[in-house]
Amino acid sequence: MPSPDAALQQAHSDYEQHMQACRQCHAHAIPCAVAKHLMRIYNNARRGLARAE
């Protein structure tokens, strides 16, 4: 299992890559369902890191 810090960095990277590659997210101000899901994963990783400290 990855460390909480590594999970946070990976989740952020996945979200940023999606936002750049997704036509819908790139063209519109409203994120698509996948972007929302990736943001949820990032927020959960961020909360997990805060609890671990």
PDB file of N, CA, C and O in Angstrom:
ATOM      1  N   MET A   1       0.850  -1.175   0.000  1.00  0.00           N
ATOM      2  CA  MET A   1       0.000   0.000   0.000  1.00  0.00           C
ATOM      3  C   MET A   1       0.896   1.238   0.000  1.00  0.00           C
ATOM      4  O   MET A   1       1.830   1.329   0.794  1.00  0.00           O
ATOM      5  N   PRO A   2       0.609   2.206  -0.873  1.00  0.00           N
ATOM      6  CA  PRO A   2       1.460   3.394  -0.945  1.00  0.00           C
ATOM      7  C   PRO A   2       1.315   4.262   0.305  1.00  0.00           C
ATOM      8  O   PRO A   2       0.297   4.221   0.991  1.00  0.00           O
ATOM      9  N   SER A   3       2.340   5.039   0.578  1.00  0.00           N
ATOM     10  CA  SER A   3       2.275   5.951   1.718  1.00  0.00           C
ATOM     11  C   SER A   3       1.199   7.001   1.455  1.00  0.00           C
ATOM     12  O   SER A   3       0.854   7.274   0.305  1.00  0.00           O
ATOM     13  N   PRO A   4       0.666   7.609   2.516  1.00  0.00           N
ATOM     14  CA  PRO A   4      -0.371   8.634   2.315  1.00  0.00           C
ATOM     15  C   PRO A   4       0.108   9.802   1.455  1.00  0.00           C
ATOM     16  O   PRO A   4      -0.656  10.334   0.646  1.00  0.00           O
ATOM     17  N   ASP A   5       1.365  10.192   1.595  1.00  0.00           N
ATOM     18  CA  ASP A   5       1.894  11.295   0.797  1.00  0.00           C
ATOM     19  C   ASP A   5       1.982  10.907  -0.681  1.00  0.00           C
ATOM     20  O   ASP A   5       1.636  11.700  -1.560  1.00  0.00           O
ATOM     21  N   ALA A   6       2.420   9.694  -0.955  1.00  0.00           N
ATOM     22  CA  ALA A   6       2.506   9.223  -2.340  1.00  0.00           C
ATOM     23  C   ALA A   6       1.114   9.103  -2.957  1.00  0.00           C
ATOM     24  O   ALA A   6       0.920   9.434  -4.128  1.00  0.00           O
ATOM     25  N   ALA A   7       0.146   8.655  -2.169  1.00  0.00           N
ATOM     26  CA  ALA A   7      -1.231   8.543  -2.661  1.00  0.00           C
ATOM     27  C   ALA A   7      -1.793   9.923  -2.991  1.00  0.00           C
ATOM     28  O   ALA A   7      -2.485  10.094  -4.002  1.00  0.00           O
ATOM     29  N   LEU A   8      -1.471  10.903  -2.167  1.00  0.00           N
ATOM     30  CA  LEU A   8      -1.940  12.270  -2.417  1.00  0.00           C
ATOM     31  C   LEU A   8      -1.332  12.820  -3.703  1.00  0.00           C
ATOM     32  O   LEU A   8      -2.039  13.386  -4.538  1.00  0.00           O
ATOM     33  N   GLN A   9      -0.039  12.631  -3.883  1.00  0.00           N
ATOM     34  CA  GLN A   9       0.633  13.117  -5.089  1.00  0.00           C
ATOM     35  C   GLN A   9       0.086  12.423  -6.343  1.00  0.00           C
ATOM     36  O   GLN A   9      -0.115  13.065  -7.369  1.00  0.00           O
ATOM     37  N   GLN A  10      -0.149  11.124  -6.258  1.00  0.00           N
ATOM     38  CA  GLN A  10      -0.674  10.372  -7.394  1.00  0.00           C
ATOM     39  C   GLN A  10      -2.088  10.825  -7.740  1.00  0.00           C
ATOM     40  O   GLN A  10      -2.430  10.999  -8.916  1.00  0.00           O
ATOM     41  N   ALA A  11      -2.918  11.031  -6.733  1.00  0.00           N
ATOM     42  CA  ALA A  11      -4.297  11.476  -6.969  1.00  0.00           C
ATOM     43  C   ALA A  11      -4.318  12.850  -7.616  1.00  0.00           C
ATOM     44  O   ALA A  11      -5.089  13.095  -8.545  1.00  0.00           O
ATOM     45  N   HIS A  12      -3.449  13.735  -7.154  1.00  0.00           N
ATOM     46  CA  HIS A  12      -3.379  15.078  -7.735  1.00  0.00           C
ATOM     47  C   HIS A  12      -2.900  15.010  -9.188  1.00  0.00           C
ATOM     48  O   HIS A  12      -3.446  15.679 -10.061  1.00  0.00           O
ATOM     49  N   SER A  13      -1.895  14.187  -9.427  1.00  0.00           N
ATOM     50  CA  SER A  13      -1.365  14.024 -10.777  1.00  0.00           C
ATOM     51  C   SER A  13      -2.421  13.451 -11.723  1.00  0.00           C
ATOM     52  O   SER A  13      -2.583  13.939 -12.852  1.00  0.00           O
ATOM     53  N   ASP A  14      -3.149  12.446 -11.267  1.00  0.00           N
ATOM     54  CA  ASP A  14      -4.213  11.841 -12.087  1.00  0.00           C
ATOM     55  C   ASP A  14      -5.280  12.871 -12.434  1.00  0.00           C
ATOM     56  O   ASP A  14      -5.736  12.948 -13.583  1.00  0.00           O
ATOM     57  N   TYR A  15      -5.667  13.690 -11.460  1.00  0.00           N
ATOM     58  CA  TYR A  15      -6.689  14.713 -11.698  1.00  0.00           C
ATOM     59  C   TYR A  15      -6.191  15.738 -12.710  1.00  0.00           C
ATOM     60  O   TYR A  15      -6.903  16.079 -13.656  1.00  0.00           O
ATOM     61  N   GLU A  16      -4.981  16.233 -12.528  1.00  0.00           N
ATOM     62  CA  GLU A  16      -4.434  17.246 -13.434  1.00  0.00           C
ATOM     63  C   GLU A  16      -4.298  16.702 -14.861  1.00  0.00           C
ATOM     64  O   GLU A  16      -4.615  17.399 -15.823  1.00  0.00           O
ATOM     65  N   GLN A  17      -3.833  15.465 -15.003  1.00  0.00           N
ATOM     66  CA  GLN A  17      -3.696  14.863 -16.324  1.00  0.00           C
ATOM     67  C   GLN A  17      -5.058  14.724 -16.994  1.00  0.00           C
ATOM     68  O   GLN A  17      -5.201  14.962 -18.188  1.00  0.00           O
ATOM     69  N   HIS A  18      -6.054  14.327 -16.217  1.00  0.00           N
ATOM     70  CA  HIS A  18      -7.396  14.183 -16.779  1.00  0.00           C
ATOM     71  C   HIS A  18      -7.926  15.527 -17.255  1.00  0.00           C
ATOM     72  O   HIS A  18      -8.495  15.626 -18.342  1.00  0.00           O
ATOM     73  N   MET A  19      -7.750  16.565 -16.440  1.00  0.00           N
ATOM     74  CA  MET A  19      -8.272  17.885 -16.797  1.00  0.00           C
ATOM     75  C   MET A  19      -7.634  18.411 -18.082  1.00  0.00           C
ATOM     76  O   MET A  19      -8.277  19.117 -18.853  1.00  0.00           O
ATOM     77  N   GLN A  20      -6.404  18.039 -18.346  1.00  0.00           N
ATOM     78  CA  GLN A  20      -5.726  18.476 -19.563  1.00  0.00           C
ATOM     79  C   GLN A  20      -6.109  17.625 -20.768  1.00  0.00           C
ATOM     80  O   GLN A  20      -6.149  18.124 -21.892  1.00  0.00           O
ATOM     81  N   ALA A  21      -6.419  16.358 -20.549  1.00  0.00           N
ATOM     82  CA  ALA A  21      -6.667  15.444 -21.659  1.00  0.00           C
ATOM     83  C   ALA A  21      -8.148  15.331 -22.044  1.00  0.00           C
ATOM     84  O   ALA A  21      -8.459  15.035 -23.203  1.00  0.00           O
ATOM     85  N   CYS A  22      -9.044  15.569 -21.104  1.00  0.00           N
ATOM     86  CA  CYS A  22     -10.476  15.384 -21.356  1.00  0.00           C
ATOM     87  C   CYS A  22     -11.021  16.553 -22.168  1.00  0.00           C
ATOM     88  O   CYS A  22     -10.902  17.707 -21.771  1.00  0.00           O
ATOM     89  N   ARG A  23     -11.643  16.246 -23.288  1.00  0.00           N
ATOM     90  CA  ARG A  23     -12.216  17.310 -24.136  1.00  0.00           C
ATOM     91  C   ARG A  23     -13.308  18.074 -23.407  1.00  0.00           C
ATOM     92  O   ARG A  23     -13.395  19.300 -23.486  1.00  0.00           O
ATOM     93  N   GLN A  24     -14.165  17.359 -22.701  1.00  0.00           N
ATOM     94  CA  GLN A  24     -15.279  18.009 -22.016  1.00  0.00           C
ATOM     95  C   GLN A  24     -14.770  18.937 -20.910  1.00  0.00           C
ATOM     96  O   GLN A  24     -15.226  20.075 -20.803  1.00  0.00           O
ATOM     97  N   CYS A  25     -13.843  18.479 -20.113  1.00  0.00           N
ATOM     98  CA  CYS A  25     -13.321  19.298 -19.015  1.00  0.00           C
ATOM     99  C   CYS A  25     -12.519  20.480 -19.547  1.00  0.00           C
ATOM    100  O   CYS A  25     -12.556  21.564 -18.971  1.00  0.00           O
ATOM    101  N   HIS A  26     -11.796  20.248 -20.614  1.00  0.00           N
ATOM    102  CA  HIS A  26     -10.946  21.292 -21.183  1.00  0.00           C
ATOM    103  C   HIS A  26     -11.779  22.385 -21.849  1.00  0.00           C
ATOM    104  O   HIS A  26     -11.439  23.564 -21.764  1.00  0.00           O
ATOM    105  N   ALA A  27     -12.881  22.008 -22.467  1.00  0.00           N
ATOM    106  CA  ALA A  27     -13.692  22.967 -23.213  1.00  0.00           C
ATOM    107  C   ALA A  27     -14.715  23.692 -22.346  1.00  0.00           C
ATOM    108  O   ALA A  27     -15.088  24.816 -22.659  1.00  0.00           O
ATOM    109  N   HIS A  28     -15.164  23.075 -21.268  1.00  0.00           N
ATOM    110  CA  HIS A  28     -16.226  23.652 -20.444  1.00  0.00           C
ATOM    111  C   HIS A  28     -15.706  23.946 -19.047  1.00  0.00           C
ATOM    112  O   HIS A  28     -14.729  23.366 -18.591  1.00  0.00           O
ATOM    113  N   ALA A  29     -16.370  24.806 -18.368  1.00  0.00           N
ATOM    114  CA  ALA A  29     -15.998  25.136 -16.992  1.00  0.00           C
ATOM    115  C   ALA A  29     -16.500  24.086 -16.006  1.00  0.00           C
ATOM    116  O   ALA A  29     -16.059  24.037 -14.871  1.00  0.00           O
ATOM    117  N   ILE A  30     -17.419  23.230 -16.456  1.00  0.00           N
ATOM    118  CA  ILE A  30     -18.005  22.215 -15.583  1.00  0.00           C
ATOM    119  C   ILE A  30     -17.252  20.892 -15.774  1.00  0.00           C
ATOM    120  O   ILE A  30     -17.182  20.376 -16.882  1.00  0.00           O
ATOM    121  N   PRO A  31     -16.676  20.335 -14.697  1.00  0.00           N
ATOM    122  CA  PRO A  31     -15.958  19.062 -14.833  1.00  0.00           C
ATOM    123  C   PRO A  31     -16.905  17.891 -15.106  1.00  0.00           C
ATOM    124  O   PRO A  31     -18.053  17.899 -14.668  1.00  0.00           O
ATOM    125  N   CYS A  32     -16.394  16.901 -15.822  1.00  0.00           N
ATOM    126  CA  CYS A  32     -17.186  15.709 -16.128  1.00  0.00           C
ATOM    127  C   CYS A  32     -17.231  14.785 -14.903  1.00  0.00           C
ATOM    128  O   CYS A  32     -16.592  15.039 -13.881  1.00  0.00           O
ATOM    129  N   ALA A  33     -17.968  13.698 -15.017  1.00  0.00           N
ATOM    130  CA  ALA A  33     -18.131  12.760 -13.908  1.00  0.00           C
ATOM    131  C   ALA A  33     -16.795  12.142 -13.492  1.00  0.00           C
ATOM    132  O   ALA A  33     -16.545  11.928 -12.302  1.00  0.00           O
ATOM    133  N   VAL A  34     -15.935  11.862 -14.447  1.00  0.00           N
ATOM    134  CA  VAL A  34     -14.628  11.273 -14.129  1.00  0.00           C
ATOM    135  C   VAL A  34     -13.796  12.265 -13.330  1.00  0.00           C
ATOM    136  O   VAL A  34     -13.143  11.908 -12.345  1.00  0.00           O
ATOM    137  N   ALA A  35     -13.818  13.534 -13.727  1.00  0.00           N
ATOM    138  CA  ALA A  35     -13.075  14.563 -13.003  1.00  0.00           C
ATOM    139  C   ALA A  35     -13.584  14.692 -11.573  1.00  0.00           C
ATOM    140  O   ALA A  35     -12.799  14.848 -10.633  1.00  0.00           O
ATOM    141  N   LYS A  36     -14.893  14.625 -11.405  1.00  0.00           N
ATOM    142  CA  LYS A  36     -15.468  14.699 -10.064  1.00  0.00           C
ATOM    143  C   LYS A  36     -15.013  13.518  -9.221  1.00  0.00           C
ATOM    144  O   LYS A  36     -14.699  13.667  -8.038  1.00  0.00           O
ATOM    145  N   HIS A  37     -14.978  12.342  -9.823  1.00  0.00           N
ATOM    146  CA  HIS A  37     -14.531  11.143  -9.115  1.00  0.00           C
ATOM    147  C   HIS A  37     -13.055  11.266  -8.725  1.00  0.00           C
ATOM    148  O   HIS A  37     -12.682  10.954  -7.589  1.00  0.00           O
ATOM    149  N   LEU A  38     -12.224  11.737  -9.652  1.00  0.00           N
ATOM    150  CA  LEU A  38     -10.800  11.904  -9.352  1.00  0.00           C
ATOM    151  C   LEU A  38     -10.586  12.955  -8.265  1.00  0.00           C
ATOM    152  O   LEU A  38      -9.698  12.798  -7.422  1.00  0.00           O
ATOM    153  N   MET A  39     -11.387  14.007  -8.263  1.00  0.00           N
ATOM    154  CA  MET A  39     -11.277  15.020  -7.213  1.00  0.00           C
ATOM    155  C   MET A  39     -11.676  14.438  -5.863  1.00  0.00           C
ATOM    156  O   MET A  39     -11.080  14.740  -4.840  1.00  0.00           O
ATOM    157  N   ARG A  40     -12.687  13.567  -5.866  1.00  0.00           N
ATOM    158  CA  ARG A  40     -13.103  12.909  -4.630  1.00  0.00           C
ATOM    159  C   ARG A  40     -11.967  12.034  -4.083  1.00  0.00           C
ATOM    160  O   ARG A  40     -11.711  12.026  -2.873  1.00  0.00           O
ATOM    161  N   ILE A  41     -11.283  11.310  -4.971  1.00  0.00           N
ATOM    162  CA  ILE A  41     -10.147  10.490  -4.547  1.00  0.00           C
ATOM    163  C   ILE A  41      -9.050  11.375  -3.960  1.00  0.00           C
ATOM    164  O   ILE A  41      -8.467  11.061  -2.922  1.00  0.00           O
ATOM    165  N   TYR A  42      -8.775  12.509  -4.619  1.00  0.00           N
ATOM    166  CA  TYR A  42      -7.762  13.438  -4.125  1.00  0.00           C
ATOM    167  C   TYR A  42      -8.146  13.979  -2.747  1.00  0.00           C
ATOM    168  O   TYR A  42      -7.323  14.016  -1.834  1.00  0.00           O
ATOM    169  N   ASN A  43      -9.397  14.383  -2.584  1.00  0.00           N
ATOM    170  CA  ASN A  43      -9.847  14.914  -1.292  1.00  0.00           C
ATOM    171  C   ASN A  43      -9.755  13.860  -0.189  1.00  0.00           C
ATOM    172  O   ASN A  43      -9.362  14.168   0.935  1.00  0.00           O
ATOM    173  N   ASN A  44     -10.105  12.616  -0.509  1.00  0.00           N
ATOM    174  CA  ASN A  44      -9.986  11.541   0.480  1.00  0.00           C
ATOM    175  C   ASN A  44      -8.528  11.302   0.860  1.00  0.00           C
ATOM    176  O   ASN A  44      -8.221  11.070   2.034  1.00  0.00           O
ATOM    177  N   ALA A  45      -7.623  11.353  -0.111  1.00  0.00           N
ATOM    178  CA  ALA A  45      -6.189  11.176   0.173  1.00  0.00           C
ATOM    179  C   ALA A  45      -5.678  12.332   1.028  1.00  0.00           C
ATOM    180  O   ALA A  45      -4.881  12.133   1.948  1.00  0.00           O
ATOM    181  N   ARG A  46      -6.146  13.530   0.754  1.00  0.00           N
ATOM    182  CA  ARG A  46      -5.735  14.710   1.524  1.00  0.00           C
ATOM    183  C   ARG A  46      -6.210  14.588   2.976  1.00  0.00           C
ATOM    184  O   ARG A  46      -5.454  14.838   3.903  1.00  0.00           O
ATOM    185  N   ARG A  47      -7.444  14.154   3.146  1.00  0.00           N
ATOM    186  CA  ARG A  47      -7.967  13.950   4.500  1.00  0.00           C
ATOM    187  C   ARG A  47      -7.219  12.833   5.230  1.00  0.00           C
ATOM    188  O   ARG A  47      -6.938  12.937   6.415  1.00  0.00           O
ATOM    189  N   GLY A  48      -6.898  11.769   4.507  1.00  0.00           N
ATOM    190  CA  GLY A  48      -6.138  10.675   5.097  1.00  0.00           C
ATOM    191  C   GLY A  48      -4.762  11.107   5.539  1.00  0.00           C
ATOM    192  O   GLY A  48      -4.279  10.695   6.604  1.00  0.00           O
ATOM    193  N   LEU A  49      -4.125  11.952   4.763  1.00  0.00           N
ATOM    194  CA  LEU A  49      -2.800  12.468   5.135  1.00  0.00           C
ATOM    195  C   LEU A  49      -2.905  13.349   6.369  1.00  0.00           C
ATOM    196  O   LEU A  49      -2.062  13.285   7.262  1.00  0.00           O
ATOM    197  N   ALA A  50      -3.944  14.168   6.457  1.00  0.00           N
ATOM    198  CA  ALA A  50      -4.135  15.045   7.615  1.00  0.00           C
ATOM    199  C   ALA A  50      -4.368  14.222   8.891  1.00  0.00           C
ATOM    200  O   ALA A  50      -3.888  14.589   9.957  1.00  0.00           O
ATOM    201  N   ARG A  51      -5.084  13.115   8.762  1.00  0.00           N
ATOM    202  CA  ARG A  51      -5.324  12.251   9.919  1.00  0.00           C
ATOM    203  C   ARG A  51      -4.059  11.532  10.358  1.00  0.00           C
ATOM    204  O   ARG A  51      -3.874  11.264  11.536  1.00  0.00           O
ATOM    205  N   ALA A  52      -3.197  11.210   9.408  1.00  0.00           N
ATOM    206  CA  ALA A  52      -1.965  10.466   9.705  1.00  0.00           C
ATOM    207  C   ALA A  52      -0.938  11.330  10.440  1.00  0.00           C
ATOM    208  O   ALA A  52      -0.071  10.809  11.130  1.00  0.00           O
ATOM    209  N   GLU A  53      -1.054  12.632  10.287  1.00  0.00           N
ATOM    210  CA  GLU A  53      -0.055  13.516  10.912  1.00  0.00           C
ATOM    211  C   GLU A  53      -0.375  13.837  12.334  1.00  0.00           C
ATOM    212  O   GLU A  53      -1.245  13.729  12.953  1.00  0.00           O
TER     213      GLU A  53
END
